[in-house]
Coordinates of C-alpha atoms in Angstrom, one line a residue:
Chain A
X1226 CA 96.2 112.0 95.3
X1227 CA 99.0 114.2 94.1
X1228 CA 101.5 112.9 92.3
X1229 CA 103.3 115.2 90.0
X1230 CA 106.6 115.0 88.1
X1231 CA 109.7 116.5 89.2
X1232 CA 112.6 115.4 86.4
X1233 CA 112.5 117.0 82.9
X1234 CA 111.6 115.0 80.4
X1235 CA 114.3 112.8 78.3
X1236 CA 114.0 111.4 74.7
X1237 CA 114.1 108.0 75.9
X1238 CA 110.8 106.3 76.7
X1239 CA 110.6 103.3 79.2
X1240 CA 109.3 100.2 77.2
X1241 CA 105.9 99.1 78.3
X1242 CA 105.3 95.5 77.9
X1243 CA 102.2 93.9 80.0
X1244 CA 104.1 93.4 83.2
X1245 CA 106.3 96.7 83.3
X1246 CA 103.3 98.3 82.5
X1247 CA 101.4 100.0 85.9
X1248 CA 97.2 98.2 86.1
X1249 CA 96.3 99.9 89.7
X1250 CA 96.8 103.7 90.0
X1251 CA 98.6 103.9 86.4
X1252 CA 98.7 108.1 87.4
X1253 CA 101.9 107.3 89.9
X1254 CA 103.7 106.0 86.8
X1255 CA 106.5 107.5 85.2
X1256 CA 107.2 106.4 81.4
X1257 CA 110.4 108.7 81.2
X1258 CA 113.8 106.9 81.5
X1259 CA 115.3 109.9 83.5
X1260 CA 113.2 108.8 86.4
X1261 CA 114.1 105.1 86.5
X1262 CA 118.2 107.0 86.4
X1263 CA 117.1 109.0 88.9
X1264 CA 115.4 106.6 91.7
X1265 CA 118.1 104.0 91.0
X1266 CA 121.2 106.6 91.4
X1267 CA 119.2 107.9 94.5
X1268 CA 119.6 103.9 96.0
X1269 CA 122.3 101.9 98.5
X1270 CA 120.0 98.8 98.0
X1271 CA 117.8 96.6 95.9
X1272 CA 115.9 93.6 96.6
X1273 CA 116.7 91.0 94.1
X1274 CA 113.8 88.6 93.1
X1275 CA 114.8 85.2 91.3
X1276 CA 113.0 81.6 90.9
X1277 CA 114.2 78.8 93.0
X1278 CA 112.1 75.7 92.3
X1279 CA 109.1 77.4 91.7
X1280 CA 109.1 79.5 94.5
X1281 CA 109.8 83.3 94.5
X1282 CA 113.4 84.4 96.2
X1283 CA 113.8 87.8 97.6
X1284 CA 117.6 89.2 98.7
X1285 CA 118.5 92.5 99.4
X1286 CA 121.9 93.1 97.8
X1287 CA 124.0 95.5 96.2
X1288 CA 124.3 97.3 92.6
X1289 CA 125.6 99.7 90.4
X1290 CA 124.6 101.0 86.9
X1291 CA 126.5 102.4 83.8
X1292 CA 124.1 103.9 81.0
X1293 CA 121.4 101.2 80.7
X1294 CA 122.7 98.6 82.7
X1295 CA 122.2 97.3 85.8
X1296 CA 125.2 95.7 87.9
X1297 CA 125.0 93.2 90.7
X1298 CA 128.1 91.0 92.0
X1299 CA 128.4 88.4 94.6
X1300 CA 130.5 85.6 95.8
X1301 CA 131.0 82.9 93.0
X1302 CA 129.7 80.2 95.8
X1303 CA 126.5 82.1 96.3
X1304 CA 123.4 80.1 95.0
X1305 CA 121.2 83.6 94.2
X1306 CA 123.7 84.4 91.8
X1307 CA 123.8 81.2 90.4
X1308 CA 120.5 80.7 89.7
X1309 CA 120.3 84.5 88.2
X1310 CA 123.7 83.7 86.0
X1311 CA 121.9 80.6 84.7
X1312 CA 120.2 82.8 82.3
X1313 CA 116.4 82.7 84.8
X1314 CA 114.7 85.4 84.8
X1315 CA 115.1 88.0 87.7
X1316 CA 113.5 90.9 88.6
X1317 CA 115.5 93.9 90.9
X1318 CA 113.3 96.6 92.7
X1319 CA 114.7 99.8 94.5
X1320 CA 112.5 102.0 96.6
X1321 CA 112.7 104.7 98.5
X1322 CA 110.2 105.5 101.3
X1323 CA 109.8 109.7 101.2
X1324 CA 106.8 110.0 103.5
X1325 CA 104.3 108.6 105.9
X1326 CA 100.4 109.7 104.6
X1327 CA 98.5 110.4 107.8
X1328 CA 95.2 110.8 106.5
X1329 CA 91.3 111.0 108.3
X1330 CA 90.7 107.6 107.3
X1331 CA 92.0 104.4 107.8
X1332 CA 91.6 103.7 104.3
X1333 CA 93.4 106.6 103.0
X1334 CA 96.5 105.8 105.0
X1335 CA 99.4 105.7 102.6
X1336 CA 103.9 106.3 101.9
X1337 CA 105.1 108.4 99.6
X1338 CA 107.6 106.6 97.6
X1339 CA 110.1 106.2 94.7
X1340 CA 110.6 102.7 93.3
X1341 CA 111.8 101.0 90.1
X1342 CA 110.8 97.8 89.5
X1343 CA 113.0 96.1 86.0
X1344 CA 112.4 92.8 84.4
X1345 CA 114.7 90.7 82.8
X1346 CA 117.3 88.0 82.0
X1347 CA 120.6 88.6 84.0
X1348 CA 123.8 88.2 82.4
X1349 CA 127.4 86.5 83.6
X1350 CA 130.0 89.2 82.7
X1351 CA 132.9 87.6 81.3
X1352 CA 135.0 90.2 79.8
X1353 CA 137.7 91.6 81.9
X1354 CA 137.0 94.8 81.3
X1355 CA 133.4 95.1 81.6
X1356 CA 133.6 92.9 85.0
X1357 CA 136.0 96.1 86.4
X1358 CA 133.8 98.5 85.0
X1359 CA 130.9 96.6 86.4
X1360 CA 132.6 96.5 89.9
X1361 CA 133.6 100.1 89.8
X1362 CA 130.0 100.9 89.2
X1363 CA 128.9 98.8 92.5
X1364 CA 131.4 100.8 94.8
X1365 CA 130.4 104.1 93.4
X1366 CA 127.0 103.7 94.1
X1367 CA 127.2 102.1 98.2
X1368 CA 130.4 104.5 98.3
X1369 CA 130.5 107.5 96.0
X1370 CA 134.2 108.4 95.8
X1371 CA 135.8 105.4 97.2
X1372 CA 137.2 103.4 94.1
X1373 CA 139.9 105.7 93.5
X1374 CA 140.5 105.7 97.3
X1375 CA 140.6 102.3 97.7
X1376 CA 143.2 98.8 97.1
X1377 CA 141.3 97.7 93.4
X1378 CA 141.0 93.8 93.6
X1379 CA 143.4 91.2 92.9
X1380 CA 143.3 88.2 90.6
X1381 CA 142.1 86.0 93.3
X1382 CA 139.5 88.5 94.6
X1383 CA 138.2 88.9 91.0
X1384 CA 138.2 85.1 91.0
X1385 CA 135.9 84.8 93.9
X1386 CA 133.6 87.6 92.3
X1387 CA 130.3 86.8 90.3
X1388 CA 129.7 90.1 87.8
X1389 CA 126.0 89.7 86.7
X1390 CA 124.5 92.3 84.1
X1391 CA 120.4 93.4 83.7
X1392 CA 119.6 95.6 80.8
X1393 CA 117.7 98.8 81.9
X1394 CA 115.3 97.3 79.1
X1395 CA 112.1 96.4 80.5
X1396 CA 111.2 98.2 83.6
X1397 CA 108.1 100.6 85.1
X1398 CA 109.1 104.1 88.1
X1399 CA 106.2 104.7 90.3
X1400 CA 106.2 107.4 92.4
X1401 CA 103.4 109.1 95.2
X1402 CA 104.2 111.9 96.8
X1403 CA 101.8 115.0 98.2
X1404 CA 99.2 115.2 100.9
X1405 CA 96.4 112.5 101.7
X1406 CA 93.8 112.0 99.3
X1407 CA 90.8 111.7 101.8
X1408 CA 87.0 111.8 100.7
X1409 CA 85.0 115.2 100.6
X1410 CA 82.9 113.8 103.3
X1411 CA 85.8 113.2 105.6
X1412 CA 87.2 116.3 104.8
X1413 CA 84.7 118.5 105.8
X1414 CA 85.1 116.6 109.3
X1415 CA 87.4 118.5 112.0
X1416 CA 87.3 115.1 114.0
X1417 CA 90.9 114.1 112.6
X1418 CA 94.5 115.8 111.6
X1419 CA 95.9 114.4 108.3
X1420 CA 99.6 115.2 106.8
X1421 CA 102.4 113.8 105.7
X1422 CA 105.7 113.0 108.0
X1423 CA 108.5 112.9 105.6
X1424 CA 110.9 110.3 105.8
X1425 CA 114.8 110.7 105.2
X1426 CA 117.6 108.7 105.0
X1427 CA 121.1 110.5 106.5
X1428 CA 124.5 109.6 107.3
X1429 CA 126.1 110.0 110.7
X1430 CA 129.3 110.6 111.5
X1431 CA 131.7 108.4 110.3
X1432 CA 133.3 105.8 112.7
X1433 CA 137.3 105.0 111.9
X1434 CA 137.6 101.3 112.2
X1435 CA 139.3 100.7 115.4
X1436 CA 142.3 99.0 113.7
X1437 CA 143.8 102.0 111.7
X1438 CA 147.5 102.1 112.7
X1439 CA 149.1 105.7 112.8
X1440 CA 149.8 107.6 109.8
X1441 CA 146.5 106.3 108.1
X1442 CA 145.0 109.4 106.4
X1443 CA 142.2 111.3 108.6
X1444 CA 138.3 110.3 107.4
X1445 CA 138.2 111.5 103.8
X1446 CA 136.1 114.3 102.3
X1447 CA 133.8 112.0 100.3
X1448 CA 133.1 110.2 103.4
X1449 CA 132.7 112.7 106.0
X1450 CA 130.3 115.1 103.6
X1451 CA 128.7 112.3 102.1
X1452 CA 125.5 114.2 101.1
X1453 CA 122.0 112.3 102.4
X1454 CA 120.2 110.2 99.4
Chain B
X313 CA 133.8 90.8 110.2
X314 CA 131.5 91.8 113.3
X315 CA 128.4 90.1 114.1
X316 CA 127.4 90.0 117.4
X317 CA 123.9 89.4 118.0
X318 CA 122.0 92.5 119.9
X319 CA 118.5 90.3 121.8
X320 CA 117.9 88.1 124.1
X321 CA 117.6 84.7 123.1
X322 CA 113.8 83.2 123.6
X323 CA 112.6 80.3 123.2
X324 CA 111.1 79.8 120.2
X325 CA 113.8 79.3 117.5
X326 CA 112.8 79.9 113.1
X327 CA 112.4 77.0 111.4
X328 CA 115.7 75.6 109.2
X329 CA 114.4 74.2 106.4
X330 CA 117.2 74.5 103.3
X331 CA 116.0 77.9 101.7
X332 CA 115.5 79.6 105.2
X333 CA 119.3 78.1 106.2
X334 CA 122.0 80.4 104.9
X335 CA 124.3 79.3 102.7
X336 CA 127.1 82.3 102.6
X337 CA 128.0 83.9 105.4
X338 CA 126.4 82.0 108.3
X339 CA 128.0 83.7 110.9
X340 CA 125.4 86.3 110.2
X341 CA 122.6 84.0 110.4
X342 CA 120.3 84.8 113.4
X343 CA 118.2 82.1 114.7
X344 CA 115.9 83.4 117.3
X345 CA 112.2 84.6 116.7
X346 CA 113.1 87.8 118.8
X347 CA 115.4 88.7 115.9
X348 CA 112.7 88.0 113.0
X349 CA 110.7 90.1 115.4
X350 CA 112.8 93.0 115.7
X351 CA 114.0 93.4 112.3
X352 CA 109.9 93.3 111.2
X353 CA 108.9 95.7 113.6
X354 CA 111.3 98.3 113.1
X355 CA 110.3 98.3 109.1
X356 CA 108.0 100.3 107.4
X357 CA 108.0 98.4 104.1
X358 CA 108.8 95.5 103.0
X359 CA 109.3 93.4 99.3
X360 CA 106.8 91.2 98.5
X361 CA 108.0 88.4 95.8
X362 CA 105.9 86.0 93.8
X363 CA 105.8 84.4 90.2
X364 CA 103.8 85.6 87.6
X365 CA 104.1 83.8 84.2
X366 CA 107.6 81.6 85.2
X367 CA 109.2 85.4 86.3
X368 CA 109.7 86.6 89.5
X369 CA 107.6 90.3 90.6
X370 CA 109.0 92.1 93.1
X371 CA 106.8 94.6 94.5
X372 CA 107.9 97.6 97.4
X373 CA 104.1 97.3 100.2
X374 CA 103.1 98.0 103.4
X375 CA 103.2 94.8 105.9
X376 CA 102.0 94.6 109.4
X377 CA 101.9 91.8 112.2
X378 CA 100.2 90.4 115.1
X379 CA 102.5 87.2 116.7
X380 CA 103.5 84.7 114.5
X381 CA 101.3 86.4 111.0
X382 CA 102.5 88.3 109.0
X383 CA 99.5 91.0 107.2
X384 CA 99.6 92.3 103.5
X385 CA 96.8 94.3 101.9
X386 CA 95.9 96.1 99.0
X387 CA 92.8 96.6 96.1
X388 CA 90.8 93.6 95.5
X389 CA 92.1 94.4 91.7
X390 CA 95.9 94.7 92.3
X391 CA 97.5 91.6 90.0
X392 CA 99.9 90.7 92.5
X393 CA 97.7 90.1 95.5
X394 CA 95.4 88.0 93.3
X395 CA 98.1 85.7 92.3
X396 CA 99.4 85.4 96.3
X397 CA 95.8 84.7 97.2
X398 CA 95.5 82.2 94.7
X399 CA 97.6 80.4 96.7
X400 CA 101.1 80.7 95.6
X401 CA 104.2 80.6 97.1
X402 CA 105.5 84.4 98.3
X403 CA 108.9 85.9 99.6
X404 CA 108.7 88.7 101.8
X405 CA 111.9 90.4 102.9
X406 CA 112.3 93.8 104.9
X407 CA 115.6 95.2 104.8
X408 CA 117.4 97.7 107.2
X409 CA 120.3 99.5 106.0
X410 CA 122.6 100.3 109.0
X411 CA 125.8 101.6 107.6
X412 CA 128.0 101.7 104.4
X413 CA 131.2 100.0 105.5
X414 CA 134.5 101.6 103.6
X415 CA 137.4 99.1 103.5
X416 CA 141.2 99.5 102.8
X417 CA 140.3 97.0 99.7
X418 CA 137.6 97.2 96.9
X419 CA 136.6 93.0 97.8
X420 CA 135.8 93.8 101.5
X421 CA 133.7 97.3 101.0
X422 CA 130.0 96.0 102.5
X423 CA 126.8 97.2 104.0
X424 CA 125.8 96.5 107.6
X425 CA 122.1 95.8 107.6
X426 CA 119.2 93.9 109.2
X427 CA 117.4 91.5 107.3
X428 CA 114.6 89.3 107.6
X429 CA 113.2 87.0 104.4
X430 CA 109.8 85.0 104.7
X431 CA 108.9 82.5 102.9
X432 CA 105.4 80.5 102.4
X433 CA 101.8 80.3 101.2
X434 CA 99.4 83.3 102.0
X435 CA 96.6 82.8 103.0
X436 CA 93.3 85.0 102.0
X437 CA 91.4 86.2 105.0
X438 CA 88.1 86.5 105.2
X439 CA 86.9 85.9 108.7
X440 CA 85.7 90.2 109.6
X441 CA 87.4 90.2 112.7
X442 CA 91.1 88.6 111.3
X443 CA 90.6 91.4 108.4
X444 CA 90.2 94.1 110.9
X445 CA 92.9 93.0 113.1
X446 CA 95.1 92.6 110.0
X447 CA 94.1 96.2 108.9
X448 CA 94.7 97.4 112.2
X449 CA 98.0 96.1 112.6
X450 CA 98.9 97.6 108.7
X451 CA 98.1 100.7 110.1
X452 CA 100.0 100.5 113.2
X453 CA 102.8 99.2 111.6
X454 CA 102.8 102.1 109.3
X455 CA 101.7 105.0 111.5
X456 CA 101.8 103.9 115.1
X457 CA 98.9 105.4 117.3
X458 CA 96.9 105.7 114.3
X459 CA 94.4 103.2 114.5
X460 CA 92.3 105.5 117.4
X461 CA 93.1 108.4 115.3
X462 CA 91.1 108.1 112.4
X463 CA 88.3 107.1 110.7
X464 CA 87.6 103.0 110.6
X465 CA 87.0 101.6 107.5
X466 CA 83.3 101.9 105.9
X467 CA 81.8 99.0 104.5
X468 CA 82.2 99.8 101.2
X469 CA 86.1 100.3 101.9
X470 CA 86.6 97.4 103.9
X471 CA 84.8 95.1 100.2
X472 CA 87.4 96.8 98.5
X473 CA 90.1 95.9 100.4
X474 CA 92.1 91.9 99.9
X475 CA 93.9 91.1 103.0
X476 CA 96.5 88.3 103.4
X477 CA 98.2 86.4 105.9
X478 CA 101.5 84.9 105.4
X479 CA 102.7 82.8 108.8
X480 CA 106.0 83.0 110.3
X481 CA 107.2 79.8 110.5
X482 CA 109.7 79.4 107.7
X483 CA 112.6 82.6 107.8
X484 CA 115.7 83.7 107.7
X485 CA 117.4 86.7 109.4
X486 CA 120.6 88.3 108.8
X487 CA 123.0 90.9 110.3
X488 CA 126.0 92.4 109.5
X489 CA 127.6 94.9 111.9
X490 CA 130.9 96.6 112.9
X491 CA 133.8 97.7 111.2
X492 CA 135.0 96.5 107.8
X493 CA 136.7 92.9 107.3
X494 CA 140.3 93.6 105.8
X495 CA 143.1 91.3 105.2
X496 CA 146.2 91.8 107.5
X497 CA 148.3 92.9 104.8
X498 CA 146.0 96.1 104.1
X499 CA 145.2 96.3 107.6
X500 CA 149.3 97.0 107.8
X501 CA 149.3 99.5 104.8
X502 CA 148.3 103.0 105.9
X503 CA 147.6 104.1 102.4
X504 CA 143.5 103.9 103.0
X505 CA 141.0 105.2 105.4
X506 CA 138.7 102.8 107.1
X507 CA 135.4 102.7 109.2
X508 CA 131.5 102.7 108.8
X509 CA 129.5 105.5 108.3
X510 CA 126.3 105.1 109.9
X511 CA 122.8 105.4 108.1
X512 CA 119.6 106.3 109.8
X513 CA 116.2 107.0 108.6
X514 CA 114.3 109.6 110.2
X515 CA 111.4 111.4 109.9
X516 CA 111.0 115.3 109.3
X517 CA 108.7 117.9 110.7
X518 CA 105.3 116.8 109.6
X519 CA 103.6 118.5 107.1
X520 CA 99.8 119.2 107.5
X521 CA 97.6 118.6 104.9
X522 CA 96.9 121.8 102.9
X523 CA 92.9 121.0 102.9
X524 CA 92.9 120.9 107.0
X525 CA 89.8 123.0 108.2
X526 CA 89.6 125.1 111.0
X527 CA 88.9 123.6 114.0
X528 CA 91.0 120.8 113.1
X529 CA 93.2 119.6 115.8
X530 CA 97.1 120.2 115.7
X531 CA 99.9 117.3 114.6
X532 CA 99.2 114.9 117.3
X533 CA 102.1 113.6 119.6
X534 CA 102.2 110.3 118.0
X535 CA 103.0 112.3 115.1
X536 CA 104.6 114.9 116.0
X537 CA 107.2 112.9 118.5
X538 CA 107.6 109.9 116.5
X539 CA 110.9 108.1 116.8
X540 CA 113.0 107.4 114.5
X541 CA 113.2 103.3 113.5

């Protein structure tokens, strides 16, 4: 299967202890930090994975990253975050589905994908500064454009706000893209088409909320020409 | 904030045990199976959480399902299977991203989204005809109308292939939808646009493989005419 690099090269490797390292079709990995920036600038989403009495957790929420950390916020009540601001370990996956691999067999049936998987130990931001900086971060990335175009919070918003920070430390970018990797045997048969439908995530057109009063500003540039992901 | 529920009620509802019971923002709790239904069926991937070592793994896979199971696979030699079939608790969430929701404030900027998150024990098949169905409903999940278009797995395939069950009976679902949530006192202020913009994934024109041979068919309707999710 085809899998083939499409970001230059940085200086910065990717650590690779045991569990960011890739055991099954090692070939899709990327060691190059560049690619982890790119499939996690690239993302709205991430799933969140902590430990809650033994038992694995999975949310999909939010982030936002500035150099080599990772951002996520939440409400102060919400248990997800406390259990991650506890100091447990968590672990934050983004993926992007490119492509569905049609191929002649069953078995070769396969997505082409971007995802970033990081490890690590999730930190409570304290300082002022880095909490705002940290928030910033999480708005640029659902909404590219919008914290200067936007009320910044107020004490008691910041109050109700959990700032959690994940060093870009430990982490593995696996990527497949390319046509179906079918057997010779299969083929040389003409019984069955194989290819690859691409898959893309777009933006429509943006719907005012229905409570604007007049004289509110028309939609804004860097929402209507919001470029796709 | 918006959440008005889009199915029919039926008549079985998801269990409540304190995990599957949301905490923060119940209102967008959704109770019926129809829901857990919909938001699994319209998904192409989903993230599969276990513990490996005291740390949570959170790993981007295929998924299918057939009633009330849920269907992983992958290599008899991927790490992450052999721990869920070992019998250890998993989390499996799939995750629809409807719309990025711009508010007047920075606190209320939010997502609208479909979510479902399983938890429980999966379970390794081995019965031939539960692995086919399972495979077959991977496949269909996947690449709908593709099961009767290609070739079935071989023997060899089918020994190199772990398939697990995971039943529905303990999950969550969550929706947000409609416009953003503001206070009054911004809703008053005309300073800042407001509204969602939609996000949709849809697939492009497929792409044959490069190795098709003549007398090959052409893209096949359930291909070429798939609908978006």
């Amino acid at each position: 299967m085809s899998s083939t690099s499409t970001t230059p090269p940085s200086t910065t490797p990717l650590s690779s202890t045991p569990r960011s390292s890739l055991g099954r079709l090692a070939e899709r990995g990327r060691t190059d930090r560049a690619d982890l920036y790119d499939v996690l600038d690239a993302g709205i989403v991430c799933h969140l994975g902590i430990v809650l009495d033994g038992a694995p957790v999975v949310l999909p929420t939010g982030y936002g990253r500035v150099d080599d950390t990772l951002y996520l916020h939440g409400s102060t009540g919400a248990s997800t975050l406390r259990g991650a601001a506890t100091g447990l370990p968590v672990c934050v996956t983004v993926t992007h589905v490119d492509g569905v691999v049609y191929a002649r067999s069953v078995f070769h049936f396969s997505m082409n994908y971007r995802s970033a998987v990081v490890h690590g130990t999730a930190r409570l931001v304290s300082d002022e500064d880095e909490r705002m900086a940290g928030l910033e971060a999480l708005v640029e990335q659902l909404a590219p454009g919008s914290w200067s175009h936007a009320r910044l919070p107020d004490r008691k918003e910041l109050a109700a706000t959990s700032v959690l920070a994940l060093d870009l430390a430990e982490a593995s970018v696996k990527v497949r893209n390319g046509p179906p990797g079918d057997d010779d045997s299969d083929i040389a048969n003409t019984a069955y088409w194989a290819g690859v439908l691409p898959v893309r995530t777009v933006f429509g057109d943006a719907e005012p909320a229905p409570d604007l009063i007049p004289g509110t500003p028309a939609t804004p540039d860097h929402v209507r020409t919001r470029p796709p992901r």
